[in-house]
Each structure stands twice: as C-alpha cells, then as structure tokens.
Amino acid sequence: MSTARNRARDSPRPRDSPRLRGPDPALTDDPDDIELEAEMSDAVGAAAQAEEEAPLLVNPASPSASRPLARPRRKPASKHWWTICGTKLPRSLVLLIAVPSLLVVAVILERRRHRPSVPALPTLSNGTHPFHPTTLVVSIDGFRPQYLASHAELVPNLLALGQAEHGLRAASMQPVFPTLTFPNHWALLTGLYPESHGIIANDFYAPDLKGEFRYSSKDSWDPSWWWGEPMWSVAERGGRKALNIMWPGPPTMGNGVSPSYFVPYKDKSTPSDKLDQVLHYLDMPLEKRPSLLLAYIPDVDKAGHKGGPESADVERAMERSDKFIGDLVSALDARNLSQIVDLIVVSDHGMAATSKHRLVFLDDILGEDYKDVEFKDGWPAYGLRFKAGSDVDAHLAKLEAAAKESNGTFAAYTHDTMPERWHFSSGERVAPIYLVPALGWVITDHEEYERHGGDELPIKGCHGYDNELPEMQAIFFAHGPFATRVKAKAKLATRQSDARDVSVWRPGDTPGWESTSPAIMKPFPNLELFSLVMRLQQLENIAPPTNASASFWDSHFPDPLSNIRPVLYASTRRRRPSNSPYSAVEFPVTTTPRGDELELAYTMHRERVDVTNHRFWATTNTDFQAQMAARLATLPPASDPPTPEDEAAREAVLAQFYRDWQVGNRDRMNKWVKAWWSDIWTDIKLQARVYVTRALRK
C-alpha cells in the first residue's frame, strides 16, 4: 500500500489536472491501487466543493494551518499577448503605440513624396578652382537713376557695368511705397509689399505685438517683426550657403533659419572694408563658400540726407561707391569669375531735396486735439493712431480739411481711400490714417523740429514719397552670365522682329527693353528681384509665394537651362576655356565620363544651334534690307513735307514688297523651319538624357 502511495506521489502529473479526473480502471489492475485512486478521487472532489463554497479556506494538507489556500493563476490567453524581442506585451498596448506611429510615418512619407526637389548647383571652374553659380547682390542705398546722367563723370565704373559685354541695366527700378530704407530692403529680399511683409516704415507701432519697431534698436532683430521669408532663408533651406553683410533685416527668422555668415551693421564700416569681406568669402573652399552674397552700402543715402541730392557730400559718396563697384568687377575678372558670378547692383529708393521751409506741423493743424495722438509711424509721411475714446472721425475731418487747404502739400488717407497702386491699405500694422506729403515736404511737429536742430535743420534730403515720382526711383545693374544670356536673347528677338515687318517694328520695340544697344531694360518693380535670384540659384521649387509676377523673367531667359548655360551668338567672340561652365577642367573624364560627354554634347549642340540661327537671321536681314532699299528707290521723290498720299503710296509699296519677299524666300524659310524643329527635338532628347544623368550622378 505504501509502495503504491509513493509511486502515485512520485509519478508526473498528467496535462489535465488529476484532481478533476476519477480513477481509470483501464490504467491499473492492482486492487490496492484501485482503492487508493478511489480515496484520492473522493478527497479531490470534496476539496473542489469546499473551494467553490469558500475559496480562501485553509488547506488541510498544508504543513501550516494558518497559510491561506492561494487561488490558482489562470494562464493568460495567448491571443491577447504579443511577443516582441522576447518580451510579452499586451496587444492593446502594442496597437496603441504602433497605429499612431504608422500614421506619422505615412504622413511624413506622403509629404516627402510631394515635397519639391531642389536641384544641386552645378560645379563650374574658373580654370583653377571649382565654383558653384554664385549670385552677389549689392545695394547702394539712396542712389537714384538721375545721378547716372547728372554725375556721369563720378560713376564711370557703374556706367561701364551696364555697357560691358557681360552687363546690362534697367532704365529704373520702381520701389514699393513708402519709399523708405527698411520697407524696400525687406521687399527686395522677400518679394512682398510692406503690407504683406510687415515692415511698413523705418519706425512704427505694431498692434499685433503691442510694441514699437525702431530700426536703430537691436530689439528690431526679433523675427516676430519680420514677415515673409527672405531670399537668404530660402537659399539656406535649399542647401545653399548665404552671406549677409549689413543688409537690413534680422539675423535669424522665426523658423530658426539663419544665413551661414552674418555681418552685423557697423556705422563706420567703409565700402573698402565690405569689399575685403566679400572677397574673403568668395575665396573660401567650395564646401564653405556661399553661393548667395548680399552687401549693403549706405554712403550715398547718408550723404543725401545730410547735404541734399546735389551736395558735395553725395558726390564724394558716389565716388566711394563707384570705386567699390570698379574694384569688385576687377577682382572678379582677376579670378576669372565674370561668367560664374552674377553681380546685381540695386538701390532701394531715390532722394529728394527738402528744407526747413517745406514743413507741415501736425500740432498746428490739430491744435488741442494733438494730445489724442498715441502713435506716429514713419517719416516724412505720418501714420496716425489716436487714443481709445477720442473722436477719430472729428480728427480725420480736420486733417482732410487742412489737406484741401494746403495747396497739395500733403494728403490725408484712410485704408478705404489709399491709392490701390500703393498696396498699402490692408493689415493692422498700417495705421488707420496716413498723411503723405508732396515731394520735398515733411510732416512733423514742433517738438520733433526742435529736437532735430530747429532753424538749423541738418536734414537737406529726404525720401518716403509717392513711389511713381522720378526722384524716388531706384537703379538696377547686372553683370555676369545672366546679363550675357539676357542680352543675347534680346538681340535675337530684335533680329526676328526686324525680319517680320519693318513697317511696324522700330528699334527698341523688343518686349521688356527700352534699348538693346546699349542694353537697357524697361522699368520694373523691385519685387521682381526676388524671383530673379530664386531662378539664378535654382530655388524656384521651394520659393514661397510673393507679390511679384510669376512670369516676369520668362521672356528674358532663352530656355529652361539658361541659368546654368551660357548662350553665344557671335562666332567672332574669342572664348577662354575657363569661361565655359562645361570645360574639360570642370569634368575630369576619370570620374563620370558618360555624364561629362552628355553635358559637353548638349552644350556644343546648343552653341551650334545659336550660331546657325545668328547666321541665318543676319543673312536674312541683310538681304531684306537691301531688297527693301532697292524697292523704295523706285518711288518718286516725296514732297516736303510728305503728304498723306505719299505716305499711303510708301505703305502700299512696302506691303507689296513684303508679300513678294515672303514668296521669294518661302523655300528658304521652310528649310530653316524644318531645321529649327529638328533642333528642338534634339534639344528635348539631349535635355532628357542630361537630366537623367544628373539625377543618377547625385
């Protein structure tokens, strides 16, 4: 019996609990064993019944009667648990973590799939060092276009910049209103009107920040003042490096982006100092060198305020600024960078003469009500904000009445009456009442007048007036590969216009140009500078929306690859090997020979096409003019002055000549058109192969 008990105790327990099973006679024939199994079964049944009635009863089989009987743990169902890296975790917890994570990853991947790509800048060569296409923008504050004519002998380098083989200029560039330094420099950098970029004056009150912006305070560097995104921020986001030498604006934007190199404004810094700084960064190694450089020259503006636009101070400042331009161009030529660096010279506004005899005293107009003025924005124009609770309508009526009686010395505007062309009527930062003086006049008060010297007023020049006035216009010059391409495109357009219909076309009728020889563009808004720099730096895909025209520069660029390839029309021009962006120096055949061959093949093809076009139209124009002169020679002499009959006869002869010329040259034109379409098809194939190869090389 004891042997059977020991055997039963030592035997392993089956998978199913024996306490829940009765004796199985089939498993044993021993009577003692059968009796033992029966006793065990009865005991187990009684224990189970007691457990159901009182789960925590004392286990009588326990050595210690005081220890409670523990409820047996149920093994958790495996379907509610997952094993991850050897650790069991509840399925609900895993799903709680995994589902949001997968959603975040999906959103990131979707955004990356739709995020515009930024092409890498090509690597060029100056013959000794690699370079990326570089854009250098220089601002000469307060330089008006009239100086180019009135002081031509003082700015020979600037004039030569526009007349050089690789240079051009605009007749003028229109600033934004108000024509002040900070609103216009920020408009140049962002492509936005002041009502959109937030800097509505040099000094102003911002209701959204409940504070006053003072351009001379370092608090003005707080990015919350500055709306929009400047070109140097876009360049940094696009993987470029940017340099800012004293341009108005903050060192860091609200998105945390800063230029790679920032030189804060120093009042005593000379143009020569800034030239050294520009060249220092241009001479950096390729991986550290900025591709976008900004330099600010305030000398002409400071001299204009002090002595007036016709003063000797301005003349000396112009000479210093012109020397800076001349030395800069010489330094670029010495480094063989004339077809790698796009030099753009602009100004922010012009300058007008003023005096102590052209002042409008606001406190005289409002009288006792002047104490209700809480904030005054800008100068020489005034944006007015009256204290809460004051009678604003009565104050406005008094100002409008005074403006009518002022013989045009100033005007009073509200958001509703502001001229639409100023784009200065929306946004809470624009004061609800604005007083704008006539050219040369200044709105002030007696306290401000005395603070600035009273009868010995030291300010002889001023700006901030209507942005359509000639004295307020700015300048635009360009030198480098951009200017070369744009001039070449303009000359081809002139030849095509000449060949189409000389009875309609006149010299200078090329769209966007006042003259093609010398190259002078028609006036355009300064907001377009932003889109130009974005195109030159190949950042258009990530550039933010602006107030500029999206297609302004389309008519000036020859083709989609124009910002990385020079266009040559004149076969007589002698080229240096280092001038070509696709020279053998740039692409060693030991690195990626297939890509090199495609790049070179594309460039050579384009140059052949350009030369062919030039020769065709040059010959066509010569023949056309010779035949037209011969046909006009058959006309009888016209009376002096010509009568309407003479003009009608001349027009009839020209029209008949043009029809005859078209018929006589039809075969020649058809042959050229076929060749032209063939060139286009070849261009498409080569461009596709070049783009694919560039993508693979990245």
XYZ file of C-alpha atoms in Angstrom:
698
model
C 0.000 0.000 0.000
C 2.774 2.388 0.940
C 4.653 1.426 -2.185
C 1.635 2.280 -4.275
C 1.209 5.605 -2.475
C 4.846 6.504 -3.093
C 4.552 5.531 -6.721
C 1.451 7.640 -7.125
C 3.068 10.606 -5.367
C 6.266 10.473 -7.410
C 4.636 9.948 -10.795
C 4.408 13.087 -13.005
C 1.046 14.857 -13.131
C -0.780 14.478 -16.460
C -1.570 17.561 -18.614
C -5.126 17.631 -17.290
C -5.328 18.077 -13.513
C -5.828 14.655 -11.793
C -7.988 16.364 -9.217
C -10.649 16.748 -11.838
C -10.424 13.138 -13.017
C -11.729 9.929 -11.441
C -9.892 6.582 -11.352
C -9.343 4.933 -14.648
C -9.575 1.187 -14.169
C -8.005 0.645 -17.540
C -4.710 2.032 -16.273
C -4.142 -0.471 -13.397
C -5.138 -3.975 -12.222
C -3.743 -3.687 -8.670
C -6.622 -3.688 -6.094
C -4.595 -1.546 -3.729
C -4.032 0.962 -6.449
C -7.681 0.972 -7.345
C -8.600 1.555 -3.711
C -6.020 4.362 -3.474
C -7.310 6.037 -6.598
C -10.852 5.920 -5.236
C -9.798 7.506 -1.980
C -7.874 10.235 -3.823
C -10.805 10.914 -6.092
C -13.175 11.326 -3.140
C -10.735 13.670 -1.412
C -10.256 15.758 -4.524
C -13.984 16.054 -5.071
C -14.560 17.194 -1.516
C -11.770 19.769 -1.782
C -13.184 21.137 -5.016
C -16.630 21.530 -3.453
C -15.152 23.316 -0.448
C -13.142 25.613 -2.721
C -16.260 26.649 -4.567
C -18.052 27.499 -1.328
C -15.087 29.224 0.412
C -12.168 29.928 -1.949
C -9.849 31.092 0.803
C -10.332 28.189 3.273
C -7.251 26.773 4.917
C -5.718 23.908 3.019
C -5.825 20.952 5.400
C -2.943 19.303 3.614
C -0.676 22.311 4.229
C 2.022 21.932 6.879
C 0.915 25.270 8.365
C -2.754 25.576 9.070
C -2.506 29.372 9.147
C -1.423 29.778 5.480
C -4.365 30.581 3.150
C -5.022 28.495 0.119
C -3.976 30.557 -2.955
C -6.290 30.671 -5.934
C -4.532 29.041 -8.888
C -3.470 31.593 -11.549
C -5.063 31.321 -14.902
C -2.641 31.364 -17.765
C -3.442 34.438 -19.973
C -4.854 33.705 -23.356
C -2.058 33.939 -25.952
C -4.285 35.746 -28.452
C -4.276 38.860 -26.211
C -0.482 38.988 -25.915
C 2.281 39.528 -28.454
C 5.919 38.639 -28.012
C 8.244 41.372 -29.292
C 12.000 40.870 -28.992
C 11.428 38.196 -26.374
C 9.138 40.398 -24.270
C 5.418 39.725 -23.887
C 3.314 42.852 -24.285
C -0.461 43.321 -24.268
C -1.833 43.548 -27.759
C -3.833 46.670 -26.898
C -0.674 48.465 -25.745
C 1.204 47.488 -28.890
C -1.633 48.725 -31.091
C -1.920 51.935 -29.082
C 1.727 52.700 -29.831
C 2.002 51.269 -33.335
C -1.061 52.776 -35.026
C -0.208 56.469 -34.345
C 3.424 55.784 -35.231
C 2.439 54.281 -38.564
C 0.168 57.247 -39.270
C 3.014 59.676 -38.551
C 5.362 57.736 -40.829
C 2.731 57.684 -43.578
C 2.234 61.452 -43.347
C 5.995 62.065 -43.461
C 6.411 59.817 -46.490
C 3.481 61.483 -48.242
C 4.924 64.928 -47.613
C 8.331 63.851 -48.835
C 6.746 62.414 -51.948
C 5.105 65.755 -52.757
C 7.924 67.973 -51.479
C 9.512 69.971 -54.308
C 13.004 68.875 -55.141
C 15.883 71.324 -55.095
C 18.466 70.628 -57.789
C 22.069 70.777 -56.751
C 24.007 73.663 -58.238
C 26.381 72.554 -60.990
C 30.089 72.734 -60.374
C 31.859 75.179 -62.666
C 35.508 76.068 -63.000
C 37.413 79.318 -63.273
C 40.379 77.400 -64.630
C 41.997 76.703 -61.276
C 39.218 76.188 -58.721
C 35.707 74.717 -58.678
C 32.805 77.109 -58.197
C 29.060 76.916 -57.947
C 26.999 79.530 -59.833
C 27.118 82.495 -57.484
C 24.826 85.496 -57.063
C 26.144 88.691 -55.461
C 23.575 91.431 -54.751
C 24.898 94.875 -53.791
C 22.549 97.593 -52.527
C 23.667 101.226 -52.799
C 21.172 102.955 -50.539
C 19.579 106.170 -51.841
C 21.074 106.053 -55.367
C 18.565 107.459 -57.856
C 18.817 106.914 -61.652
C 19.115 110.658 -62.286
C 22.615 110.562 -60.808
C 23.759 108.481 -63.792
C 23.149 111.464 -66.074
C 23.871 114.381 -63.764
C 27.049 112.866 -62.266
C 28.201 110.552 -65.044
C 31.830 111.549 -64.586
C 31.700 110.370 -60.960
C 30.352 106.868 -61.667
C 32.328 105.541 -64.661
C 32.521 102.005 -63.269
C 28.795 101.775 -62.681
C 28.022 103.039 -66.185
C 30.599 100.665 -67.657
C 28.891 97.830 -65.818
C 25.743 98.376 -67.849
C 27.572 98.852 -71.150
C 30.030 95.973 -70.828
C 29.859 92.855 -72.953
C 28.537 90.920 -69.966
C 26.474 93.764 -68.472
C 23.112 95.481 -68.699
C 20.968 97.888 -66.726
C 17.369 98.990 -66.375
C 16.142 102.488 -67.084
C 14.957 102.429 -63.465
C 13.504 100.119 -60.855
C 10.336 101.097 -59.010
C 10.435 100.879 -55.205
C 7.464 99.988 -53.038
C 5.532 102.565 -51.040
C 6.584 104.019 -48.685
C 9.927 104.685 -50.331
C 11.927 104.093 -47.165
C 15.022 102.002 -46.496
C 13.702 99.166 -44.358
C 10.388 98.562 -46.172
C 12.177 98.442 -49.523
C 15.141 96.318 -48.499
C 12.773 93.779 -46.986
C 10.649 93.941 -50.156
C 13.778 93.232 -52.224
C 14.580 90.234 -50.024
C 11.058 88.771 -49.841
C 9.236 89.898 -52.995
C 6.373 91.220 -50.831
C 4.680 94.582 -50.392
C 5.111 96.195 -46.951
C 1.513 95.426 -46.008
C 2.408 91.758 -46.552
C 5.944 91.619 -45.137
C 5.149 93.683 -42.038
C 7.875 96.363 -42.177
C 5.644 99.289 -43.087
C 8.120 102.032 -42.103
C 11.515 102.543 -40.511
C 9.694 103.180 -37.217
C 6.129 102.085 -36.490
C 3.732 100.662 -33.934
C 2.630 97.027 -34.325
C -0.745 96.268 -32.686
C -0.168 92.519 -33.040
C 2.959 92.763 -30.875
C 1.812 95.753 -28.830
C 5.183 97.360 -29.313
C 7.096 99.918 -31.371
C 9.610 98.947 -34.035
C 12.731 101.136 -34.060
C 15.189 100.335 -36.822
C 18.135 101.600 -34.768
C 17.375 99.261 -31.848
C 18.662 95.713 -31.610
C 15.173 94.727 -30.490
C 14.255 95.128 -34.154
C 16.142 91.881 -34.809
C 13.335 89.941 -33.161
C 11.992 87.770 -36.022
C 8.388 88.380 -34.946
C 8.589 91.840 -36.574
C 9.597 90.414 -39.949
C 7.014 88.571 -42.042
C 7.668 86.637 -45.217
C 10.821 84.698 -45.990
C 13.961 86.438 -47.284
C 15.990 85.013 -50.134
C 18.855 84.034 -47.839
C 16.468 81.873 -45.795
C 15.201 80.118 -48.933
C 18.807 79.568 -50.022
C 19.701 78.001 -46.677
C 16.631 75.750 -46.799
C 17.653 74.682 -50.274
C 21.083 73.553 -49.144
C 22.940 76.678 -50.271
C 25.103 78.906 -48.109
C 24.272 82.598 -47.798
C 26.248 85.646 -46.674
C 24.587 88.819 -45.366
C 26.873 91.832 -44.999
C 24.873 94.505 -43.164
C 21.646 94.257 -45.199
C 18.662 95.494 -43.173
C 16.903 92.567 -41.582
C 17.178 90.101 -38.708
C 20.000 87.562 -38.335
C 17.508 84.738 -37.744
C 13.966 84.133 -38.967
C 11.070 82.741 -36.980
C 11.647 79.292 -38.493
C 15.113 79.264 -36.941
C 16.961 79.686 -40.253
C 19.988 81.985 -40.309
C 22.459 82.826 -43.064
C 25.620 80.781 -42.844
C 27.558 84.030 -42.497
C 26.147 87.209 -40.966
C 27.998 90.524 -40.592
C 26.013 92.989 -38.430
C 25.717 96.643 -39.381
C 28.583 98.927 -38.378
C 28.196 102.631 -38.985
C 31.927 103.219 -39.505
C 32.415 100.388 -41.991
C 33.633 101.670 -45.384
C 32.955 100.267 -48.862
C 36.577 99.133 -48.936
C 36.005 97.104 -45.765
C 32.997 95.426 -47.319
C 34.921 94.634 -50.494
C 37.521 92.802 -48.422
C 34.760 90.856 -46.696
C 33.099 89.872 -49.980
C 36.378 88.653 -51.463
C 37.244 86.810 -48.262
C 34.105 84.693 -48.563
C 34.479 84.267 -52.331
C 37.963 82.849 -51.771
C 36.750 80.191 -49.351
C 36.918 76.487 -50.280
C 33.985 75.235 -52.336
C 32.304 73.396 -49.461
C 32.334 76.546 -47.284
C 31.823 79.230 -49.927
C 28.400 80.956 -50.050
C 26.552 80.921 -53.366
C 24.352 83.890 -52.392
C 26.068 87.054 -51.118
C 24.410 90.296 -50.014
C 26.311 93.541 -49.378
C 24.894 96.882 -48.255
C 26.471 100.306 -48.998
C 24.640 103.167 -47.177
C 27.053 106.018 -48.023
C 25.022 107.763 -50.747
C 21.841 107.772 -48.656
C 23.559 109.169 -45.571
C 25.186 111.911 -47.645
C 21.878 112.710 -49.368
C 20.116 113.237 -46.047
C 22.913 115.397 -44.733
C 23.541 117.669 -47.705
C 20.783 117.012 -50.222
C 20.902 115.134 -53.537
C 23.038 117.770 -55.275
C 25.582 118.267 -52.495
C 29.316 117.676 -52.476
C 28.731 115.034 -49.795
C 26.714 112.991 -52.261
C 29.392 113.370 -54.925
C 32.079 112.030 -52.598
C 29.817 109.164 -51.517
C 29.109 108.282 -55.155
C 32.825 108.200 -55.909
C 33.437 105.818 -52.998
C 30.572 103.564 -54.038
C 31.656 103.606 -57.679
C 35.193 102.672 -56.669
C 33.750 99.740 -54.741
C 31.973 98.547 -57.907
C 35.073 99.003 -60.058
C 37.333 97.172 -57.610
C 34.780 94.388 -57.251
C 34.491 93.841 -61.014
C 38.288 93.899 -61.332
C 38.583 91.327 -58.554
C 36.035 89.078 -60.268
C 37.877 89.394 -63.582
C 41.196 88.638 -61.892
C 39.662 85.437 -60.521
C 38.155 84.640 -63.940
C 34.641 84.689 -62.460
C 32.913 87.026 -64.904
C 30.850 84.127 -66.280
C 30.342 82.385 -62.943
C 29.313 85.202 -60.581
C 26.139 87.164 -61.323
C 26.729 90.641 -59.911
C 23.497 92.589 -59.364
C 23.652 96.213 -58.203
C 20.445 97.846 -56.982
C 19.260 100.681 -54.793
C 16.244 100.830 -52.537
C 14.904 104.281 -53.445
C 15.977 107.725 -54.614
C 16.378 111.067 -52.867
C 14.667 114.477 -52.995
C 15.752 117.877 -51.701
C 13.963 119.336 -48.701
C 14.382 122.327 -46.415
C 13.056 123.939 -43.256
C 10.661 125.967 -45.401
C 8.741 122.874 -46.540
C 7.392 121.571 -43.255
C 3.819 120.725 -42.241
C 3.362 120.965 -38.460
C 0.777 118.457 -37.354
C 0.324 120.001 -33.920
C -0.644 123.292 -35.572
C -3.335 121.519 -37.602
C -4.889 119.554 -34.735
C -4.356 122.134 -32.016
C -5.531 120.846 -28.631
C -6.569 117.562 -30.258
C -2.917 116.728 -30.912
C -2.747 115.257 -27.396
C -5.059 112.464 -28.632
C -2.337 111.140 -30.967
C -0.957 107.965 -29.391
C 1.449 106.660 -32.071
C 3.109 108.174 -35.150
C 4.559 105.851 -37.800
C 7.184 106.750 -40.359
C 8.769 109.926 -41.645
C 8.348 112.179 -43.675
C 4.867 110.637 -44.031
C 2.909 110.048 -40.839
C 0.723 107.109 -39.891
C -1.533 108.222 -37.051
C -3.161 106.190 -34.292
C -5.385 108.073 -31.855
C -6.018 107.113 -28.260
C -9.007 104.963 -27.412
C -12.070 107.042 -26.678
C -11.011 110.025 -28.778
C -13.205 111.361 -31.578
C -11.311 109.877 -34.533
C -13.912 110.978 -37.094
C -13.609 114.599 -35.983
C -9.819 114.417 -36.094
C -9.928 112.901 -39.591
C -12.314 115.605 -40.805
C -9.965 118.273 -39.502
C -6.979 116.656 -41.251
C -8.835 116.265 -44.565
C -9.932 119.892 -44.464
C -6.365 121.027 -43.810
C -5.116 118.856 -46.678
C -7.555 120.518 -49.093
C -6.388 123.949 -47.989
C -2.688 123.052 -48.202
C -2.404 123.579 -51.978
C -1.296 119.991 -52.425
C 1.485 119.963 -49.841
C 0.042 116.827 -48.237
C -2.916 114.445 -48.439
C -4.825 112.509 -45.783
C -5.773 108.883 -46.482
C -7.571 106.054 -44.751
C -7.492 102.377 -45.678
C -10.522 102.968 -47.895
C -9.117 105.998 -49.730
C -5.479 104.902 -50.051
C -4.401 104.591 -53.735
C -4.627 100.937 -54.756
C -1.335 101.086 -56.649
C 0.499 101.562 -53.345
C -0.730 98.209 -51.986
C -0.732 99.832 -48.585
C -4.280 99.545 -47.296
C -4.569 96.141 -45.616
C -3.150 94.731 -42.434
C -3.372 96.047 -38.906
C 0.175 97.374 -38.952
C -0.777 100.054 -41.492
C -2.099 102.944 -39.409
C -5.792 103.766 -39.991
C -4.939 107.359 -41.005
C -1.930 108.209 -43.163
C -0.653 111.667 -44.062
C 1.512 111.665 -47.196
C 3.381 114.877 -48.100
C 4.184 116.142 -51.566
C 7.706 115.746 -52.913
C 10.212 117.590 -50.751
C 7.764 118.291 -47.923
C 7.935 116.789 -44.432
C 5.206 116.263 -41.846
C 6.467 116.897 -38.322
C 5.633 118.679 -35.072
C 7.379 121.435 -33.160
C 8.882 119.082 -30.591
C 10.468 116.929 -33.299
C 11.564 120.017 -35.206
C 13.430 121.416 -32.210
C 14.907 118.023 -31.404
C 16.485 117.873 -34.874
C 18.029 121.333 -34.754
C 15.186 123.769 -35.283
C 16.128 126.526 -37.736
C 19.462 124.769 -38.247
C 17.713 121.665 -39.524
C 20.544 119.317 -40.564
C 18.403 117.261 -42.959
C 18.610 118.539 -46.540
C 17.428 115.437 -48.381
C 14.524 113.066 -47.848
C 12.617 110.137 -49.329
C 9.436 108.250 -48.471
C 7.165 109.861 -51.075
C 4.967 108.501 -53.862
C 6.800 105.591 -55.480
C 5.958 106.791 -59.008
C 7.908 110.046 -58.682
C 11.113 110.092 -60.799
C 13.192 111.245 -57.819
C 12.142 108.152 -55.844
C 13.124 105.543 -58.436
C 15.940 103.048 -57.867
C 18.673 101.564 -60.080
C 19.286 98.061 -61.417
C 22.530 96.805 -62.983
C 23.591 93.256 -63.784
C 26.913 91.785 -64.833
C 27.771 88.162 -65.480
C 26.261 85.096 -67.152
C 22.682 86.267 -66.551
C 23.317 89.556 -68.349
C 25.107 87.751 -71.184
C 22.181 85.417 -71.785
C 19.524 88.099 -71.485
C 21.299 90.413 -73.916
C 21.769 87.593 -76.400
C 18.072 86.721 -76.212
C 17.118 90.375 -76.724
C 19.361 90.706 -79.784
C 17.854 87.606 -81.357
C 14.354 88.935 -80.681
C 15.338 92.197 -82.350
C 16.579 90.388 -85.444
C 13.398 88.339 -85.639
C 11.215 91.429 -85.260
C 13.230 93.207 -87.921
C 12.723 90.340 -90.342
C 8.995 90.090 -89.674
C 7.678 93.534 -90.518
C 9.772 96.671 -90.666
C 6.714 98.792 -91.378
C 5.551 98.090 -87.794
C 8.725 97.362 -85.873
C 11.008 100.155 -84.727
C 14.332 99.962 -82.890
C 13.735 99.401 -79.185
C 10.408 97.591 -79.695
C 11.724 94.355 -78.172
C 9.346 93.449 -75.315
C 10.774 94.436 -71.953
C 13.539 96.603 -73.423
C 13.952 100.303 -73.972
C 17.102 99.671 -75.965
C 19.155 96.662 -76.977
C 22.261 98.661 -77.843
C 23.157 99.608 -75.199
C 21.182 97.021 -73.253
C 18.643 98.939 -71.174
C 15.615 97.146 -69.756
C 12.325 98.914 -69.237
C 11.470 99.938 -65.661
C 10.108 97.154 -63.476
C 9.047 96.732 -59.806
C 11.766 95.900 -57.324
C 9.745 92.885 -56.125
C 10.950 91.054 -59.238
C 14.483 90.864 -57.837
C 13.427 88.059 -55.502
C 12.182 85.816 -58.321
C 15.324 86.565 -60.346
C 17.619 85.428 -57.540
C 15.469 82.334 -56.996
C 15.888 81.465 -60.655
C 19.627 82.089 -60.684
C 20.072 79.924 -57.585
C 17.641 77.264 -58.907
C 15.377 77.607 -55.868
C 12.076 78.251 -57.630
C 10.621 74.918 -56.494
C 10.801 75.860 -52.813
C 10.375 79.638 -53.054
C 7.379 80.951 -51.074
C 4.529 82.856 -52.771
C 5.236 86.531 -53.400
C 3.564 89.646 -54.772
C 5.880 89.581 -57.792
C 4.842 88.396 -61.236
C 5.437 84.674 -61.660
C 6.347 85.022 -65.338
C 8.176 88.355 -65.444
C 11.585 86.857 -66.250
C 10.313 84.162 -68.615
C 10.646 86.380 -71.668
C 14.243 87.232 -70.785
C 15.668 83.733 -70.339
C 16.441 81.854 -73.559
C 15.467 78.328 -72.415
C 14.833 76.215 -69.309
C 18.548 75.559 -68.841
C 19.521 79.181 -69.351
C 20.511 79.763 -65.759
C 23.314 77.203 -65.990
C 24.483 77.564 -69.585
C 25.977 80.491 -71.495
C 24.455 81.468 -74.835
C 26.854 82.564 -77.570
C 25.566 84.091 -80.782
C 28.666 85.798 -82.111
C 31.253 83.398 -83.503
C 33.775 86.249 -83.554
C 33.877 86.352 -79.764
C 37.044 84.683 -78.531
C 36.370 82.323 -75.689
C 38.750 81.360 -72.955
C 38.496 77.705 -71.933
C 37.728 78.610 -68.336
C 34.744 80.732 -69.330
C 32.671 77.692 -70.245
C 30.684 76.054 -67.455
C 31.314 72.735 -69.206
C 35.045 72.842 -69.708
C 37.367 69.872 -69.521
C 38.776 71.325 -66.318
C 35.410 71.062 -64.664
C 34.631 67.472 -65.634
C 37.653 65.163 -65.356
C 36.980 62.210 -67.622
C 38.189 59.864 -64.902
C 35.140 60.492 -62.695
C 31.916 60.144 -64.660
C 32.829 60.142 -68.340
C 29.322 59.365 -69.531
C 27.864 62.361 -67.733
C 30.681 64.566 -68.978
C 30.104 63.570 -72.571
C 26.392 64.312 -72.318
C 26.948 67.706 -70.725
C 29.528 68.671 -73.305
C 27.463 67.298 -76.167
C 24.436 69.281 -75.080
C 26.411 72.494 -74.729
C 28.138 72.098 -78.088
C 24.809 71.364 -79.752
C 23.218 74.482 -78.270
C 26.118 76.643 -79.357
C 25.941 75.255 -82.899
C 22.222 75.995 -82.996
C 22.772 79.517 -81.700
C 25.456 80.248 -84.267
C 23.281 78.806 -87.055
C 20.341 80.958 -86.001
C 22.530 84.016 -85.845
C 23.964 83.457 -89.311
C 20.565 82.731 -90.825
C 18.918 85.860 -89.462
C 21.950 88.030 -90.119
C 21.920 86.979 -93.784
C 18.137 87.300 -93.959
C 18.196 90.792 -92.503
C 20.947 91.893 -94.875
C 19.068 90.601 -97.921
C 15.790 92.017 -96.659
C 17.167 95.498 -96.093
C 18.988 95.561 -99.430
C 15.903 94.489 -101.391
C 13.672 96.887 -99.459
C 16.029 99.797 -100.153
C 16.036 98.908 -103.851
C 12.236 98.789 -103.941
C 11.883 102.127 -102.120
C 14.318 103.699 -104.566
C 11.749 103.160 -107.324
C 9.312 105.540 -105.650
C 9.075 109.097 -106.995
C 10.537 111.752 -104.675
C 8.126 112.658 -101.895
C 7.038 116.232 -101.343
C 8.351 118.185 -98.355
C 6.609 117.761 -96.003
C 5.223 114.376 -97.143
C 1.545 114.389 -97.965
C -0.886 111.662 -96.876
C -0.817 110.419 -100.455
C 2.965 109.991 -100.261
C 2.664 108.034 -97.018
C -0.082 105.843 -98.461
C 1.996 105.118 -101.571
C 5.018 104.244 -99.445
C 2.984 101.900 -97.241
C 1.472 100.211 -100.295
C 4.914 99.657 -101.832
C 6.267 98.267 -98.538
C 3.301 95.934 -98.145
C 3.687 94.631 -101.699
C 7.425 94.254 -101.209
C 6.905 92.252 -98.016
C 4.480 89.886 -99.786
C 6.907 89.437 -102.684
C 9.777 88.881 -100.268
C 7.836 86.192 -98.401
C 7.057 84.350 -101.645
C 10.626 84.595 -102.866
C 12.052 83.306 -99.596
C 9.417 80.678 -98.851
C 11.638 77.720 -99.672
C 14.497 79.134 -97.664
C 12.218 79.795 -94.696
C 10.675 76.323 -94.873
C 14.125 74.774 -94.850
C 15.080 76.808 -91.797
C 11.820 75.939 -90.002
C 12.455 72.226 -90.560
C 15.952 72.600 -89.191
C 14.552 74.561 -86.266
C 12.101 71.804 -85.349
C 14.859 69.248 -85.723
C 16.962 71.249 -83.301
C 14.079 71.371 -80.838
C 13.658 67.592 -80.999
C 17.379 67.117 -80.484
C 17.213 69.523 -77.555
C 14.434 67.511 -75.941
C 16.339 64.259 -76.274
C 19.580 65.732 -75.007
C 17.887 67.520 -72.129
C 16.172 64.319 -71.049
C 19.445 62.410 -71.105
C 21.232 65.211 -69.273
C 18.579 65.395 -66.558
C 18.549 61.628 -66.062
C 22.326 61.533 -65.902
C 22.428 64.373 -63.402
C 19.888 62.597 -61.211
C 21.922 59.395 -61.306
C 25.130 61.281 -60.515
C 23.533 62.697 -57.379
